[in-house]
Amino acid sequence: MDQALWYKDAVFYEVYVRAFYDSNSDGHGDLKGLTQKLDYLQELGVNCIWLLPLYPSPLKDDGYDISDYYGVLSTYGTLDDFKELLGAAHTRGIRVIMDLVLNHTSDQHPWFQAARSDRNSPYRDYYVWSDTDQKYKEARIIFVDTEPSNWTWDEKTSQYYWHRFYASQPDLNYDNPKVQDEMFIIAGFWLDLGVDGFRADAVPYLFEREGTNCENLPETHAYLKKLRAFIDKNYPGRILLCEANQWPEDVRPYFGDGDEFQMAFHFPIMPRIFMALKKGRGDDMVDILRRTPPIPENCQWCIFLRNHDELTLEMVTEEERQWMWEQYAPEPRMRLNLGIRRRLAPLLDNDRRKIELVHSLLFTLPGSPILYYGDEIGMGDNIWLPDRNGVRTPMQWNAARGAGFSAAPSQSLYSSVIDDELYDTVRVNVQSQRQDPNSLWNTIRGMIATRKQHPAFSRGEFEWIDLENNRIAAFQRTFEGKMILAIHNLSDSHQSIVLKTREPVNSLNDVLSQKVFVSKKGTFGLDLIPYQYLWLE
């Protein structure tokens, strides 16, 4: 198979370096710590890690507010530590992508400090300024809980500056060719070190135009195609992954003609997986994937269940959002912005059957899967921590004090370890789950290994199968003449189905359990227990 399309077969793992492993006992995870844990990720079956921002930052937005694009936050280590991590990962066949924050900098970045010091500064035009806060009124406010406006008054130079996120994150001005060139230089710096690509953050918002919502503008796509061409020419085989929390038809242009992003997150499928479990039927998933346009042959969706942010409910209707809040976030503290600040296991009532079922969907629906650190062992959350910190707590390696994450005293840890009675380190940790062949960790590890053996899951055609029972989500994946049926009982009750194959076959083999189902006169009668899933070959 074409190795240039490696990302189609990849299983991604999102790492928050601060939370993963502390090598020097200062209470913060670091790059050396992550390097020491690469064997763990290799054993799990991960073959690409995505690193949240590592750059120097005042950390008003956990590193997405960058004050220097060419360095590493001292808490995480040094550039040499980063190079060592890359080398060690590549030796193990693990690729590394990192966040490239294109849209904005920190207000502490030297560019902005210069821009706000003097209206005549050469850096003034690196940002978007206005005498009035009435421009671009059709642009929505994203952080509705904290920001009253997308404009903030700058006392020093008596103008407003534009920001789509926090006021401490002024937006860059992409109408300035120098800003466009700066991003090429920054990308080249990290690609020269050997990173395998970037998850490009918040790309819909790069340009502003009056009379629009300032999202997904033609100018944005034109610039991103130039960035892709620059990378293809100088660094073939590296990828760009698009973060655009939009409807599928609005994300489709980010693939271009196969000449913009290789990958994009499929945000709208994610909440509909949770809807399907609560409703016990798959209509919402079916509808959104049928609504998803075809993408170029060299492109791939990325799908996920949870990540470092809130479970976003932007890509649902207002009625659906209210319903999701009632079902999954009944307490106000569980809600944040237009979403839910919960981890996967608590969202699913810590029900092992449901957690496995959604991972089966993650690994069989169209796209490359992304796991969020800690979800493979069913980690819990702490909704009482501020902002989104409740889903960014220390990785739980063992049952020792400090969760095996750090030898620092507990008061020195960047965040408290989960001590909830269901999710504390005694009940949830890597060490005990690795030793238990029936653990969640070993189940997910088995799913990943099986997925890798069947290219139909990563590259195959996708087609829903109607079994005349909406409690069952069934679809087939077909690649190079080989076909696998993925069948999921979304309900809490037994379901009996009759399956007829298009071509006559005598038996079907569940590639996960190796259980064999034998046909009766060309049909298969299947009895599924609640939340059961099958991968039938």
Coordinates of C-alpha atoms in Angstrom, one line a residue:
M1 CA 0.0 0.0 0.0
D2 CA 1.0 3.6 -0.6
Q3 CA 3.2 4.6 2.4
A4 CA 2.6 8.3 1.6
L5 CA -0.9 7.7 2.8
W6 CA 0.3 6.4 6.2
Y7 CA -2.2 8.6 8.0
K8 CA -5.1 6.6 6.6
D9 CA -3.9 3.5 8.6
A10 CA -2.8 5.4 11.7
V11 CA -4.2 5.2 15.2
F12 CA -3.6 8.6 16.8
Y13 CA -3.2 9.2 20.5
E14 CA -3.6 12.7 21.9
V15 CA -1.0 13.5 24.6
Y16 CA -1.2 16.4 27.0
V17 CA 2.5 16.4 27.9
R18 CA 1.9 18.2 31.3
A19 CA -0.4 15.3 32.4
F20 CA 1.5 12.3 31.1
Y21 CA 4.7 11.6 33.1
D22 CA 6.9 13.7 35.3
S23 CA 10.6 12.7 34.9
N24 CA 12.2 15.3 37.2
S25 CA 9.7 15.3 40.1
D26 CA 8.6 19.0 39.8
G27 CA 4.9 18.0 39.6
H28 CA 4.6 18.6 35.8
G29 CA 4.8 16.1 33.0
D30 CA 7.6 16.8 30.5
L31 CA 9.1 15.6 27.2
K32 CA 11.6 13.3 28.9
G33 CA 8.8 11.7 30.7
L34 CA 6.8 11.2 27.5
T35 CA 9.9 9.7 25.9
Q36 CA 10.2 7.2 28.8
K37 CA 6.6 6.1 28.2
L38 CA 6.8 5.5 24.4
D39 CA 7.1 1.7 25.0
Y40 CA 3.7 1.9 26.6
L41 CA 2.2 3.6 23.6
Q42 CA 3.9 1.2 21.3
E43 CA 2.4 -1.7 23.3
L44 CA -1.0 -0.2 23.1
G45 CA -0.7 -0.1 19.3
V46 CA -0.6 3.7 18.8
N47 CA 1.4 4.7 15.7
C48 CA 1.1 8.5 15.8
I49 CA 1.0 10.8 18.7
W50 CA -0.5 14.3 18.6
L51 CA 1.1 16.7 21.1
L52 CA -0.9 19.6 22.5
P53 CA 1.1 23.0 22.4
L54 CA 4.6 22.8 23.8
Y55 CA 5.6 26.4 23.1
P56 CA 6.6 29.1 25.6
S57 CA 3.3 30.6 26.8
P58 CA 1.8 32.6 29.7
L59 CA -0.7 29.6 29.8
K60 CA -3.9 31.7 29.9
D61 CA -5.3 29.1 27.5
D62 CA -3.1 26.1 28.4
G63 CA -0.5 26.9 25.7
Y64 CA -2.8 27.8 22.8
D65 CA -1.7 31.4 23.6
I66 CA 1.9 31.3 22.2
S67 CA 4.5 33.8 23.2
D68 CA 7.4 32.2 21.1
Y69 CA 6.8 29.8 18.2
Y70 CA 10.4 28.6 18.1
G71 CA 10.9 27.2 21.6
V72 CA 9.7 24.7 24.2
L73 CA 8.0 25.8 27.5
S74 CA 10.7 25.4 30.1
T75 CA 8.4 23.2 32.3
Y76 CA 8.3 20.7 29.5
G77 CA 12.1 20.7 28.8
T78 CA 14.2 21.9 25.9
L79 CA 14.4 21.7 22.2
D80 CA 17.0 19.0 22.6
D81 CA 14.5 17.0 24.7
F82 CA 12.0 17.4 21.9
K83 CA 14.6 16.1 19.3
E84 CA 15.3 13.2 21.6
L85 CA 11.5 12.4 21.8
L86 CA 11.2 12.5 18.0
G87 CA 14.2 10.2 17.5
A88 CA 12.9 7.7 20.1
A89 CA 9.4 7.8 18.6
H90 CA 10.6 7.3 15.1
T91 CA 12.8 4.4 16.2
R92 CA 9.6 2.7 17.4
G93 CA 7.7 3.4 14.3
I94 CA 5.6 6.1 16.0
R95 CA 5.1 9.4 14.2
V96 CA 4.6 12.7 16.0
I97 CA 2.4 15.6 15.0
M98 CA 2.1 18.8 16.9
D99 CA -0.2 21.8 17.2
L100 CA 0.3 24.7 14.8
V101 CA -1.7 27.6 16.1
L102 CA -2.2 29.8 13.0
N103 CA -5.0 32.1 14.0
H104 CA -3.7 34.0 17.0
T105 CA -0.8 34.6 19.4
S106 CA -0.6 35.4 23.1
D107 CA -0.8 39.1 24.0
Q108 CA 2.6 38.5 25.5
H109 CA 4.2 37.6 22.1
P110 CA 6.9 40.2 21.2
W111 CA 4.9 40.9 18.0
F112 CA 1.9 42.0 19.9
Q113 CA 3.9 43.8 22.6
A114 CA 5.5 45.9 19.8
A115 CA 2.2 46.3 18.0
R116 CA 0.5 47.8 21.1
S117 CA 3.5 50.0 22.0
D118 CA 3.2 52.2 19.0
R119 CA 0.7 52.6 16.1
N120 CA 3.7 53.1 13.8
S121 CA 5.4 49.8 14.8
P122 CA 6.2 47.5 11.9
Y123 CA 4.3 44.8 13.8
R124 CA 1.2 46.9 14.1
D125 CA -0.2 45.3 10.9
Y126 CA 0.5 41.8 12.2
Y127 CA -2.9 42.2 14.1
V128 CA -6.4 43.5 13.3
W129 CA -7.2 46.9 14.7
S130 CA -10.2 49.2 14.5
D131 CA -11.4 52.5 15.9
T132 CA -14.8 50.9 16.5
D133 CA -16.1 47.6 17.9
Q134 CA -18.9 47.5 15.4
K135 CA -17.1 45.8 12.6
Y136 CA -17.7 42.2 11.7
K137 CA -20.9 42.1 13.8
E138 CA -22.0 38.8 12.1
A139 CA -19.1 36.9 13.6
R140 CA -20.2 34.7 16.5
I141 CA -18.6 34.8 19.9
I142 CA -17.0 31.3 20.6
F143 CA -16.2 31.5 24.3
V144 CA -19.7 32.8 25.2
D145 CA -19.2 32.1 28.9
T146 CA -16.3 34.5 29.2
E147 CA -16.1 37.0 26.3
P148 CA -18.7 39.7 25.7
S149 CA -17.2 40.7 22.4
N150 CA -14.7 39.7 19.7
W151 CA -13.1 43.2 20.2
T152 CA -11.1 44.4 23.1
W153 CA -10.0 48.0 23.8
D154 CA -6.3 48.7 24.0
E155 CA -5.7 51.6 26.3
K156 CA -2.1 52.3 25.1
T157 CA -2.9 52.9 21.5
S158 CA -6.6 53.8 21.8
Q159 CA -8.0 51.2 19.3
Y160 CA -9.8 47.9 19.5
Y161 CA -8.0 44.7 18.6
W162 CA -9.8 41.6 17.2
H163 CA -9.8 38.1 18.8
R164 CA -12.0 35.1 18.1
F165 CA -11.1 33.4 21.4
Y166 CA -9.9 35.0 24.7
A167 CA -9.0 38.6 24.8
S168 CA -5.5 37.5 25.7
Q169 CA -5.2 35.9 22.3
P170 CA -5.2 38.6 19.6
D171 CA -5.9 37.3 16.1
L172 CA -3.2 37.6 13.5
N173 CA -3.8 39.7 10.3
Y174 CA -3.6 37.3 7.4
D175 CA -4.2 40.2 5.0
N176 CA -0.5 41.0 5.7
P177 CA 1.8 38.9 3.5
K178 CA 4.5 39.1 6.2
V179 CA 2.2 37.2 8.6
Q180 CA 1.6 34.6 5.9
D181 CA 5.3 34.2 5.4
E182 CA 6.1 34.0 9.1
M183 CA 3.9 30.9 9.4
F184 CA 5.8 29.2 6.6
I185 CA 9.0 29.9 8.4
I186 CA 7.6 28.6 11.7
A187 CA 6.2 25.4 10.0
G188 CA 9.6 24.8 8.3
F189 CA 11.5 25.2 11.6
W190 CA 9.6 22.3 13.2
L191 CA 9.5 20.2 10.0
D192 CA 13.3 20.5 9.7
L193 CA 13.5 19.0 13.2
G194 CA 11.5 16.0 12.0
V195 CA 7.9 16.4 13.0
D196 CA 5.5 14.4 10.8
G197 CA 2.9 17.1 10.5
F198 CA 0.6 19.5 12.3
R199 CA -2.9 19.6 13.7
A200 CA -3.7 23.1 12.5
D201 CA -5.8 24.9 15.2
A202 CA -8.9 27.0 14.6
V203 CA -8.4 27.4 10.8
P204 CA -11.8 28.7 9.8
Y205 CA -11.1 32.2 11.3
L206 CA -7.9 33.4 9.6
F207 CA -9.5 36.2 7.5
E208 CA -12.2 38.8 8.3
R209 CA -14.6 40.3 5.8
E210 CA -17.5 42.7 6.5
G211 CA -20.9 41.2 5.8
T212 CA -19.8 37.6 6.5
N213 CA -19.6 35.5 9.7
C214 CA -15.8 35.6 9.1
E215 CA -15.6 31.8 8.9
N216 CA -14.5 29.5 6.0
L217 CA -13.8 32.5 3.7
P218 CA -12.3 31.9 0.2
E219 CA -9.2 33.8 1.2
T220 CA -8.7 31.3 4.1
H221 CA -8.7 28.4 1.7
A222 CA -6.4 30.1 -0.8
Y223 CA -3.8 30.6 2.0
L224 CA -4.1 27.1 3.3
K225 CA -3.5 25.7 -0.2
K226 CA -0.3 27.7 -0.3
L227 CA 0.8 26.2 3.1
R228 CA 0.1 22.7 1.9
A229 CA 2.0 23.3 -1.4
F230 CA 5.0 24.6 0.7
I231 CA 5.0 21.5 2.8
D232 CA 4.4 19.1 -0.1
K233 CA 7.3 20.6 -2.0
N234 CA 9.8 20.7 0.8
Y235 CA 8.6 18.0 3.2
P236 CA 6.8 15.2 1.3
G237 CA 5.0 12.7 3.5
R238 CA 4.2 15.2 6.2
I239 CA 0.5 16.0 6.9
L240 CA -1.9 18.7 7.8
L241 CA -4.9 17.9 10.0
C242 CA -7.6 20.5 10.0
E243 CA -9.5 21.6 13.2
A244 CA -12.7 23.1 11.8
N245 CA -15.7 22.6 14.1
Q246 CA -18.2 22.9 11.3
W247 CA -20.9 21.0 9.4
P248 CA -19.6 18.3 7.0
E249 CA -20.4 20.3 3.9
D250 CA -18.5 23.3 5.3
V251 CA -15.5 21.2 6.2
R252 CA -15.4 19.5 2.8
P253 CA -13.7 22.5 1.1
Y254 CA -10.8 22.2 3.5
F255 CA -9.7 19.1 1.6
G256 CA -9.7 21.1 -1.6
D257 CA -9.0 18.9 -4.6
G258 CA -6.7 16.8 -2.4
D259 CA -4.4 19.9 -2.3
E260 CA -5.4 21.5 1.0
F261 CA -5.6 19.3 4.2
Q262 CA -5.0 15.6 4.1
M263 CA -7.1 15.2 7.2
A264 CA -9.9 16.9 9.0
F265 CA -11.8 16.1 12.3
H266 CA -15.3 15.0 11.8
F267 CA -16.8 17.0 14.7
P268 CA -20.5 16.3 14.0
I269 CA -20.4 12.5 14.2
M270 CA -19.0 12.7 17.8
P271 CA -22.1 14.0 19.7
R272 CA -24.3 11.7 17.6
I273 CA -22.5 8.7 18.9
F274 CA -23.5 9.8 22.4
M275 CA -27.1 10.5 21.1
A276 CA -27.3 7.0 19.7
L277 CA -26.4 5.4 23.0
K278 CA -29.0 7.4 25.0
K279 CA -31.7 6.9 22.4
G280 CA -30.8 3.3 21.8
R281 CA -30.9 3.8 18.0
G282 CA -28.6 5.0 15.3
D283 CA -30.7 7.4 13.1
D284 CA -28.6 10.5 14.0
M285 CA -25.3 8.8 13.1
V286 CA -26.8 7.5 9.8
D287 CA -28.2 10.9 8.9
I288 CA -24.9 12.9 9.5
L289 CA -22.8 10.4 7.6
R290 CA -25.2 10.3 4.7
R291 CA -25.0 14.1 4.7
T292 CA -21.2 14.0 4.6
P293 CA -19.9 14.6 1.1
P294 CA -17.3 12.3 -0.5
I295 CA -13.7 13.5 -0.1
P296 CA -10.7 13.1 -2.4
E297 CA -9.0 9.8 -2.6
N298 CA -5.8 11.0 -0.8
C299 CA -7.8 12.5 2.1
Q300 CA -9.2 11.0 5.4
W301 CA -11.5 12.0 8.2
C302 CA -10.3 11.9 11.8
I303 CA -12.8 10.7 14.3
F304 CA -12.7 10.9 18.1
L305 CA -14.9 10.3 21.2
R306 CA -13.3 12.9 23.5
N307 CA -10.4 15.3 23.6
H308 CA -8.8 18.0 25.7
D309 CA -11.7 20.4 25.3
E310 CA -15.3 20.2 26.3
L311 CA -17.5 17.8 24.4
T312 CA -18.6 20.5 22.0
L313 CA -22.3 20.8 21.1
E314 CA -21.9 23.4 18.4
M315 CA -22.8 21.1 15.6
V316 CA -26.2 20.1 16.8
T317 CA -29.5 21.9 16.8
E318 CA -30.6 24.0 19.8
E319 CA -33.2 21.4 20.7
E320 CA -30.6 18.6 20.5
R321 CA -28.2 20.6 22.6
Q322 CA -30.7 21.1 25.4
W323 CA -31.5 17.3 25.2
M324 CA -27.8 16.4 25.4
W325 CA -27.3 18.7 28.4
E326 CA -30.3 17.0 30.2
Q327 CA -29.0 13.5 29.4
Y328 CA -25.3 13.9 29.9
A329 CA -24.8 17.1 32.0
P330 CA -27.8 17.4 34.3
E331 CA -25.8 19.5 36.8
P332 CA -24.9 23.1 35.6
R333 CA -21.3 22.6 36.6
M334 CA -20.9 19.8 34.0
R335 CA -21.6 22.4 31.3
L336 CA -19.1 24.7 29.6
N337 CA -19.6 27.1 26.8
L338 CA -21.7 25.2 24.2
G339 CA -20.6 21.8 25.6
I340 CA -20.0 19.4 28.4
R341 CA -16.8 19.2 30.6
R342 CA -16.8 15.4 31.1
R343 CA -14.5 12.6 30.3
L344 CA -15.6 9.5 28.4
A345 CA -16.1 7.0 31.2
P346 CA -18.2 9.3 33.4
L347 CA -20.3 10.3 30.4
L348 CA -21.1 6.6 29.9
D349 CA -21.9 5.9 33.5
N350 CA -18.6 4.0 33.8
D351 CA -20.5 1.2 32.0
R352 CA -17.9 -1.1 30.5
R353 CA -20.3 -2.3 27.8
K354 CA -21.0 1.2 26.6
I355 CA -17.3 2.2 26.7
E356 CA -16.4 -0.8 24.6
L357 CA -19.2 -0.2 22.2
V358 CA -18.3 3.4 21.4
H359 CA -14.7 2.3 20.9
S360 CA -15.9 -0.3 18.4
L361 CA -17.7 2.6 16.5
L362 CA -14.5 4.7 16.8
F363 CA -12.4 2.0 15.2
T364 CA -14.9 0.9 12.4
L365 CA -16.6 4.1 11.2
P366 CA -14.9 5.9 8.3
G367 CA -11.7 7.7 9.3
S368 CA -8.6 7.4 11.4
P369 CA -9.3 7.2 15.1
I370 CA -7.9 9.4 17.8
L371 CA -7.7 8.3 21.4
Y372 CA -7.4 10.8 24.2
Y373 CA -4.9 9.9 26.9
G374 CA -6.4 8.0 29.8
D375 CA -9.6 7.0 28.0
E376 CA -8.0 3.6 27.3
I377 CA -8.1 2.9 31.0
G378 CA -11.5 4.6 31.7
M379 CA -10.1 7.6 33.6
G380 CA -12.5 9.9 35.4
D381 CA -12.8 13.7 35.6
N382 CA -13.1 16.5 38.1
I383 CA -15.8 19.0 37.1
W384 CA -14.9 21.3 40.0
L385 CA -11.6 22.3 38.4
P386 CA -11.7 25.6 36.3
D387 CA -12.4 25.8 32.6
R388 CA -11.5 22.5 30.9
N389 CA -8.9 21.4 33.4
G390 CA -11.2 18.6 34.8
V391 CA -10.4 16.4 31.7
R392 CA -6.6 17.2 31.9
T393 CA -5.7 15.6 35.2
P394 CA -2.5 13.4 35.7
M395 CA -2.3 10.0 33.9
Q396 CA -2.9 7.2 36.3
W397 CA 0.0 4.8 36.0
N398 CA -0.4 2.8 39.2
A399 CA -2.1 2.9 42.6
A400 CA 0.7 4.7 44.4
R401 CA 0.5 8.2 45.8
G402 CA 0.7 10.6 42.9
A403 CA -0.7 7.9 40.6
G404 CA 2.8 6.9 39.5
F405 CA 2.7 10.2 37.5
S406 CA 5.2 12.0 39.7
A407 CA 7.3 11.6 42.8
A408 CA 6.6 15.2 43.8
P409 CA 4.6 15.8 46.9
S410 CA 0.9 16.0 46.1
Q411 CA 0.7 19.8 46.8
S412 CA 3.3 20.3 44.1
L413 CA 1.4 18.6 41.3
Y414 CA 0.1 20.9 38.5
S415 CA -3.3 19.4 39.2
S416 CA -4.8 17.1 41.8
V417 CA -5.1 13.4 40.9
I418 CA -8.6 12.1 40.6
D419 CA -9.8 10.8 44.0
D420 CA -13.4 10.0 43.2
E421 CA -14.4 6.7 44.7
L422 CA -15.2 5.2 41.2
Y423 CA -12.1 6.6 39.4
D424 CA -9.3 6.9 42.0
T425 CA -5.9 5.4 41.2
V426 CA -6.6 2.2 43.2
R427 CA -9.5 1.4 40.9
V428 CA -8.2 2.9 37.6
N429 CA -4.6 2.6 36.7
V430 CA -2.4 1.3 33.8
Q431 CA -0.4 -1.2 35.9
S432 CA -3.4 -3.3 37.1
Q433 CA -5.1 -3.2 33.7
R434 CA -2.1 -4.4 31.8
Q435 CA -1.9 -7.4 34.1
D436 CA -5.6 -8.2 33.7
P437 CA -6.3 -9.9 30.3
N438 CA -10.0 -8.9 30.5
S439 CA -9.4 -5.2 31.3
L440 CA -10.6 -2.3 29.3
W441 CA -7.0 -1.5 28.3
N442 CA -6.4 -5.0 26.9
T443 CA -9.8 -4.9 25.1
I444 CA -8.9 -1.7 23.4
R445 CA -5.4 -2.9 22.7
G446 CA -7.0 -6.0 21.0
M447 CA -9.3 -3.8 18.9
I448 CA -6.4 -1.7 17.7
A449 CA -4.3 -4.8 16.8
T450 CA -7.3 -6.3 14.9
R451 CA -8.1 -3.1 13.1
K452 CA -4.5 -2.9 11.8
Q453 CA -4.9 -6.4 10.3
H454 CA -7.9 -5.4 8.2
P455 CA -7.2 -2.4 5.9
A456 CA -11.0 -2.3 5.1
F457 CA -11.4 -0.3 8.4
S458 CA -8.9 2.3 7.4
R459 CA -9.2 2.5 3.7
G460 CA -12.4 0.7 2.7
E461 CA -15.7 1.9 1.2
F462 CA -18.4 2.4 3.7
E463 CA -22.1 1.5 3.4
W464 CA -24.9 1.4 6.0
I465 CA -26.9 -1.9 6.1
D466 CA -30.6 -1.8 6.9
L467 CA -31.5 -4.7 9.1
E468 CA -35.0 -3.4 9.7
N469 CA -34.1 -2.7 13.3
N470 CA -33.1 0.8 14.2
R471 CA -31.6 -0.5 17.5
I472 CA -28.8 -1.9 15.4
A473 CA -26.1 0.2 13.7
A474 CA -24.7 -2.0 11.0
F475 CA -22.4 -1.1 8.1
Q476 CA -20.0 -2.8 5.8
R477 CA -16.4 -1.8 5.0
T478 CA -15.0 -3.1 1.7
F479 CA -11.4 -2.9 0.4
E480 CA -9.7 -4.8 -2.4
G481 CA -12.4 -7.4 -2.5
K482 CA -12.4 -8.0 1.2
M483 CA -15.5 -7.1 3.2
I484 CA -16.2 -6.8 7.0
L485 CA -19.6 -6.2 8.6
A486 CA -19.6 -4.1 11.8
I487 CA -22.8 -4.7 13.8
H488 CA -23.6 -2.7 17.0
N489 CA -26.5 -3.2 19.4
L490 CA -27.1 0.4 20.6
S491 CA -29.8 -0.6 23.1
D492 CA -29.9 -1.9 26.6
S493 CA -32.1 -4.9 25.5
H494 CA -31.5 -8.2 23.6
Q495 CA -32.0 -7.8 19.9
S496 CA -32.5 -10.6 17.3
I497 CA -31.7 -9.9 13.7
V498 CA -31.6 -11.9 10.5
L499 CA -28.7 -11.1 8.2
K500 CA -28.6 -12.0 4.5
T501 CA -25.3 -11.7 2.7
R502 CA -25.3 -10.6 -0.9
E503 CA -23.1 -13.5 -1.9
P504 CA -23.9 -16.9 -0.5
V505 CA -21.4 -17.7 2.4
N506 CA -21.5 -20.6 4.8
S507 CA -20.0 -18.9 7.9
L508 CA -19.0 -15.5 9.3
N509 CA -16.1 -15.1 11.7
D510 CA -16.0 -12.4 14.4
V511 CA -12.5 -11.2 14.0
L512 CA -12.4 -9.9 17.6
S513 CA -13.6 -13.0 19.5
Q514 CA -12.9 -15.6 16.7
K515 CA -16.5 -16.9 17.3
V516 CA -17.9 -18.5 14.1
F517 CA -21.5 -18.0 13.0
V518 CA -22.9 -20.6 10.6
S519 CA -25.6 -19.8 8.0
K520 CA -29.0 -21.5 7.7
K521 CA -30.1 -21.6 4.1
G522 CA -28.0 -18.5 3.3
T523 CA -29.1 -16.4 6.2
F524 CA -27.7 -15.8 9.7
G525 CA -29.8 -15.4 12.8
L526 CA -27.9 -13.3 15.3
D527 CA -28.9 -12.7 18.9
L528 CA -27.2 -9.7 20.4
I529 CA -27.0 -9.0 24.1
P530 CA -27.3 -5.3 25.2
Y531 CA -24.5 -3.2 23.8
Q532 CA -22.9 -6.1 21.9
Y533 CA -20.7 -5.4 18.9
L534 CA -19.4 -7.8 16.2
W535 CA -16.8 -7.4 13.4
L536 CA -17.8 -10.1 11.0
E537 CA -15.6 -11.3 8.2

